Amino acid sequence: MEKVIIITGGSRGIGAATAYLAAEGGYAVCVNYLHNQEAAKKVVDEVEQLGSKAIAVSADVASETDVIALFNKVDEQLGTVTALVNNAGILEQQMWVENMDAARLHRIFATNIIGSFLCAREAIKRMSTKHGGVGGAIVNVSSGASRLGSPGEYVDYAASKGAIDTMTIGLAKEVAEVGIRVNAVRPGFIDTDIHASGGEPNRIEKVKEFIPMKRGGQAIEVAKAILWLLSDEASYTTGSFIDVTGGK
Ligand code: NAD
């Protein structure tokens, strides 16, 4: 059976690192992206060079129509999805809660939690043995922030990741008997472009003394945990979390 993976927000950072490892693991790869077609195409080219099939599909995960179209395209071009990585996520400028307006909260929750929920739903419909599927695995990319709360910075973001954790536990229990495992990784401070959206491109330099391992993480270190959770090595692991935080 062909292994087919969809990675949301896969054109850079943790998503792109996951695409490369998935290619090495024999998956056909769908790289979902929001706007940056060029970057997504580059990831596709590199995945193909590693010997796997790959496509880039533009979709806003917060849009139900886009998500349905994304999964339909994968059905047509790669085959039925067997692995989903809910990686797309956003962070906005650091801010105290009294300055956060409803529009910001809607944006954060729409991408981080509603987007992950919609993609999980489409994957489950296809994977469920109840509907003739062959099962599969989902990994949600949460954050160490779900435990820490990110006071004075991104309480909204941390809360959206807390919702991801709860969704992971609930879905894992709901779909365990139809052949689907659902787990999450909780990255700590990982060296990617997301910190620029928080207004602190050099964030890791600033915080590393507070990290027990005294360094930020690399995207590939998160990708390795994701690929393990997706693999048969994790066949009895569901509703679980791997913290990739250097001990923080
Ligand atoms: P990143 O900004 O490089 O990656 C996020 C990706 O999501 C981008 O490619 C972006 O275009 C995409 N995206 C955003 N909104 C989208 C939407 N509506 N539809 C589709 N794609 C969308 O940063 P990253 O660090 O690689 O982040 C990946 C995941 O890891 C995110 O969920 C993030 O919250 C989580 N995370 C990152 C860190 C870190 O320190 N880098 C820590 C904890 C959790």
Coordinates of C-alpha atoms and ligand atoms in Angstrom, one line a residue:
M1 CA 0.0 0.0 0.0
E2 CA 1.3 3.5 -0.9
K3 CA 2.0 5.7 2.1
V4 CA 0.6 9.2 1.4
I5 CA 1.2 12.1 3.7
I6 CA -0.3 15.6 3.8
I7 CA 1.7 18.3 5.6
T8 CA -0.1 21.6 6.2
G9 CA 2.1 24.7 6.0
G10 CA 4.8 22.5 4.5
S11 CA 6.7 25.1 2.4
R12 CA 9.2 26.0 5.2
G13 CA 10.3 25.4 8.8
I14 CA 9.1 22.3 10.6
G15 CA 6.7 21.4 7.8
A16 CA 9.5 21.4 5.1
A17 CA 11.8 19.4 7.4
T18 CA 9.0 16.9 7.9
A19 CA 8.5 16.7 4.1
Y20 CA 12.1 15.7 3.5
L21 CA 12.1 13.0 6.3
A22 CA 8.8 11.7 5.0
A23 CA 10.3 11.4 1.5
E24 CA 13.2 9.4 3.0
G25 CA 10.6 7.2 4.7
G26 CA 8.9 6.3 1.4
Y27 CA 5.9 8.5 1.6
A28 CA 4.3 10.3 -1.4
V29 CA 4.1 13.9 -0.1
C30 CA 1.5 16.6 -0.4
V31 CA 3.1 20.0 0.6
N32 CA 0.2 22.3 1.5
Y33 CA 1.0 26.0 1.4
L34 CA -0.9 29.3 1.9
H35 CA 0.8 31.9 -0.4
N36 CA 4.4 31.0 -1.1
Q37 CA 4.1 28.8 -4.2
E38 CA 7.8 29.2 -5.1
A39 CA 8.9 27.9 -1.7
A40 CA 6.4 25.0 -1.9
K41 CA 7.6 24.1 -5.4
K42 CA 11.2 24.0 -4.1
V43 CA 10.2 21.6 -1.3
V44 CA 8.4 19.4 -4.0
D45 CA 11.5 19.4 -6.2
E46 CA 13.7 18.3 -3.3
V47 CA 11.3 15.6 -2.2
E48 CA 11.3 14.3 -5.9
Q49 CA 15.1 14.3 -5.8
L50 CA 14.8 12.0 -2.8
G51 CA 12.8 9.6 -4.9
S52 CA 9.3 10.3 -3.8
K53 CA 6.2 11.6 -5.6
A54 CA 5.2 15.0 -4.4
I55 CA 2.7 17.7 -5.1
A56 CA 2.2 21.3 -3.8
V57 CA -1.4 22.3 -3.1
S58 CA -2.4 25.8 -2.1
A59 CA -5.1 25.9 0.6
D60 CA -6.0 28.1 3.5
V61 CA -6.6 25.5 6.3
A62 CA -9.0 27.9 8.0
S63 CA -11.3 27.6 4.9
E64 CA -13.6 24.6 4.9
T65 CA -13.9 24.8 1.1
D66 CA -10.1 24.9 0.6
V67 CA -9.6 22.0 3.0
I68 CA -12.1 19.8 1.2
A69 CA -10.5 20.7 -2.2
L70 CA -7.0 19.9 -0.8
F71 CA -8.0 16.4 0.3
N72 CA -9.9 15.8 -3.0
K73 CA -6.8 16.8 -5.0
V74 CA -4.6 14.4 -2.9
D75 CA -7.2 11.6 -3.6
E76 CA -6.9 12.2 -7.3
Q77 CA -3.2 12.8 -7.6
L78 CA -1.4 10.7 -4.9
G79 CA -4.1 8.3 -3.5
T80 CA -5.8 8.1 -0.2
V81 CA -4.1 9.9 2.7
T82 CA -2.5 7.6 5.3
A83 CA -0.8 10.3 7.4
L84 CA -1.7 13.9 8.2
V85 CA 0.6 16.5 9.9
N86 CA -1.4 19.4 11.2
N87 CA 1.6 21.8 11.1
A88 CA 0.2 25.1 9.7
G89 CA 0.1 27.6 12.5
I90 CA 0.4 31.4 13.1
L91 CA 1.7 33.7 15.8
E92 CA 1.1 37.4 15.9
Q93 CA 3.0 40.4 17.5
Q94 CA 3.7 40.0 21.2
M95 CA 1.0 41.7 23.1
W96 CA -0.6 42.0 26.6
V97 CA -4.1 40.6 26.6
E98 CA -5.8 44.0 27.2
N99 CA -4.7 45.0 23.7
M100 CA -5.9 41.9 21.8
D101 CA -9.0 42.5 19.7
A102 CA -11.5 39.9 18.6
A103 CA -10.3 40.0 15.0
R104 CA -6.8 38.8 16.2
L105 CA -8.3 36.0 18.3
H106 CA -10.5 34.9 15.3
R107 CA -7.4 34.7 13.1
I108 CA -5.3 32.8 15.6
F109 CA -8.0 30.3 16.4
A110 CA -9.2 29.9 12.8
T111 CA -5.8 28.8 11.6
N112 CA -4.4 27.0 14.6
I113 CA -7.4 25.1 15.9
I114 CA -10.2 25.2 13.3
G115 CA -7.8 24.5 10.5
S116 CA -6.3 21.5 12.3
F117 CA -9.8 20.3 13.2
L118 CA -11.1 20.5 9.6
C119 CA -8.0 18.7 8.2
A120 CA -8.3 16.0 10.9
R121 CA -12.0 15.5 9.9
E122 CA -11.2 15.1 6.2
A123 CA -8.3 12.6 7.0
I124 CA -10.5 10.6 9.4
K125 CA -13.3 10.3 6.8
R126 CA -10.8 8.7 4.4
M127 CA -8.8 6.6 6.9
S128 CA -11.6 5.2 9.0
T129 CA -12.0 1.4 8.7
K130 CA -15.7 2.1 9.4
H131 CA -15.9 3.7 5.9
G132 CA -13.7 1.1 4.2
G133 CA -10.4 2.9 4.8
V134 CA -7.2 1.2 6.0
G135 CA -6.5 3.4 9.0
G136 CA -3.7 5.9 9.4
A137 CA -2.1 8.3 11.8
I138 CA -2.4 12.0 12.5
V139 CA 0.2 14.2 14.3
N140 CA -0.8 17.7 15.5
V141 CA 1.9 20.3 16.0
S142 CA 1.1 21.9 19.3
S143 CA 3.6 23.9 21.3
G144 CA 5.4 23.9 24.7
A145 CA 3.3 27.2 25.0
S146 CA 0.2 25.0 25.8
R147 CA 1.8 24.2 29.1
L148 CA 3.6 27.5 29.8
G149 CA 0.7 29.9 28.8
S150 CA 3.0 32.6 27.2
P151 CA 2.0 35.4 29.6
G152 CA 2.6 38.9 28.3
E153 CA 3.3 37.6 24.8
Y154 CA 0.9 35.3 23.2
V155 CA -1.7 34.0 25.6
D156 CA -4.0 33.7 22.5
Y157 CA -1.5 31.5 20.7
A158 CA -0.9 29.4 23.8
A159 CA -4.6 28.9 24.3
S160 CA -5.0 27.8 20.7
K161 CA -2.3 25.2 21.3
G162 CA -4.0 24.1 24.5
A163 CA -7.1 23.4 22.4
I164 CA -4.9 21.4 20.0
D165 CA -3.8 19.2 23.0
T166 CA -7.4 18.6 24.1
M167 CA -8.5 17.9 20.5
T168 CA -5.6 15.4 20.2
I169 CA -6.8 13.5 23.3
G170 CA -10.5 13.5 22.3
L171 CA -9.9 12.5 18.7
A172 CA -7.4 9.8 19.7
K173 CA -10.1 8.1 21.9
E174 CA -12.8 8.6 19.3
V175 CA -11.0 7.1 16.4
A176 CA -8.8 4.4 18.1
E177 CA -11.2 1.6 17.2
V178 CA -11.4 2.6 13.5
G179 CA -7.7 2.2 13.0
I180 CA -6.4 5.8 13.4
R181 CA -3.8 7.0 15.9
V182 CA -3.7 10.7 16.9
N183 CA -0.7 12.2 18.7
A184 CA 1.0 15.6 19.1
V185 CA 4.4 17.1 19.3
R186 CA 5.0 20.1 21.5
P187 CA 8.0 22.0 20.1
G188 CA 9.9 24.5 22.3
F189 CA 12.0 27.3 20.8
I190 CA 12.7 26.1 17.3
D191 CA 14.8 28.1 14.9
T192 CA 12.3 29.0 12.1
D193 CA 10.7 32.1 10.5
I194 CA 7.7 32.1 12.9
H195 CA 9.5 34.2 15.4
A196 CA 9.6 37.1 13.0
S197 CA 5.8 37.3 13.0
G198 CA 6.0 37.6 16.8
G199 CA 8.2 40.7 16.3
E200 CA 11.3 38.9 17.6
P201 CA 13.4 37.3 14.8
N202 CA 16.3 36.8 17.3
R203 CA 14.1 35.3 20.0
I204 CA 16.2 32.2 20.4
E205 CA 19.3 34.1 21.2
K206 CA 17.3 36.0 23.9
V207 CA 15.7 33.0 25.5
K208 CA 18.4 30.3 25.3
E209 CA 19.8 30.8 28.8
F210 CA 16.4 29.8 30.1
I211 CA 16.4 26.5 28.1
P212 CA 18.0 23.6 30.1
M213 CA 19.9 22.5 27.0
K214 CA 21.0 26.2 26.4
R215 CA 20.1 26.2 22.7
G216 CA 17.2 26.5 20.4
G217 CA 16.0 23.4 18.5
Q218 CA 16.2 22.7 14.8
A219 CA 13.2 21.9 12.6
I220 CA 14.6 18.5 11.8
E221 CA 14.6 17.6 15.5
V222 CA 10.9 18.1 15.6
A223 CA 10.4 16.3 12.3
K224 CA 12.1 13.2 13.7
A225 CA 9.6 13.1 16.5
I226 CA 6.7 13.6 14.1
L227 CA 7.9 10.8 11.8
W228 CA 8.3 8.4 14.8
L229 CA 4.7 9.1 15.9
L230 CA 3.5 8.4 12.4
S231 CA 5.5 5.2 12.0
D232 CA 4.6 1.6 13.0
E233 CA 7.2 1.9 15.7
A234 CA 4.5 3.9 17.5
S235 CA 1.8 1.3 16.8
Y236 CA 0.4 1.3 20.4
T237 CA 0.9 5.1 21.0
T238 CA -2.2 7.3 20.7
G239 CA -3.4 10.4 22.5
S240 CA 0.2 11.1 23.5
F241 CA 2.6 14.1 23.4
I242 CA 6.3 14.3 22.7
D243 CA 7.8 17.5 24.1
V244 CA 10.7 18.6 21.8
T245 CA 11.8 21.5 24.0
G246 CA 15.4 21.0 25.2
G247 CA 14.0 20.3 28.6
K248 CA 11.9 23.5 29.0
Ligands
NAD1 P1 6.7 28.7 10.0 O1 6.1 30.1 10.1 O2 7.9 28.6 9.2 O3 5.6 27.7 9.5 C1 4.2 27.8 9.6 C2 3.7 27.5 8.2 O4 2.2 27.5 8.3 C3 4.1 28.5 7.1 O5 4.5 27.9 6.0 C4 2.8 29.3 6.8 O6 2.7 29.8 5.5 C5 1.8 28.2 7.1 N1 0.4 28.7 7.3 C6 0.1 29.7 8.1 N2 -1.3 29.9 8.1 C7 -1.7 29.0 7.2 C8 -3.0 28.7 6.7 N3 -4.1 29.4 7.1 N4 -3.2 27.7 5.8 C9 -2.1 27.0 5.4 N5 -0.8 27.2 5.8 C10 -0.7 28.2 6.7 O7 7.0 28.3 11.5 P2 7.3 26.8 12.1 O8 8.0 27.1 13.4 O9 7.8 25.9 11.1 O10 5.8 26.4 12.6 C11 5.2 25.1 12.3 C12 4.3 24.8 13.5 O11 5.1 24.6 14.6 C13 3.3 25.9 13.8 O12 2.1 25.2 14.1 C14 3.9 26.5 15.1 O13 2.8 27.1 15.9 C15 4.5 25.3 15.7 N6 5.5 25.7 16.7 C16 6.7 26.3 16.3 C17 7.6 26.6 17.3 C18 8.9 27.4 17.0 O14 9.6 27.8 17.9 N7 9.3 27.5 15.7 C19 7.4 26.3 18.7 C20 6.2 25.6 19.0 C21 5.3 25.3 18.0

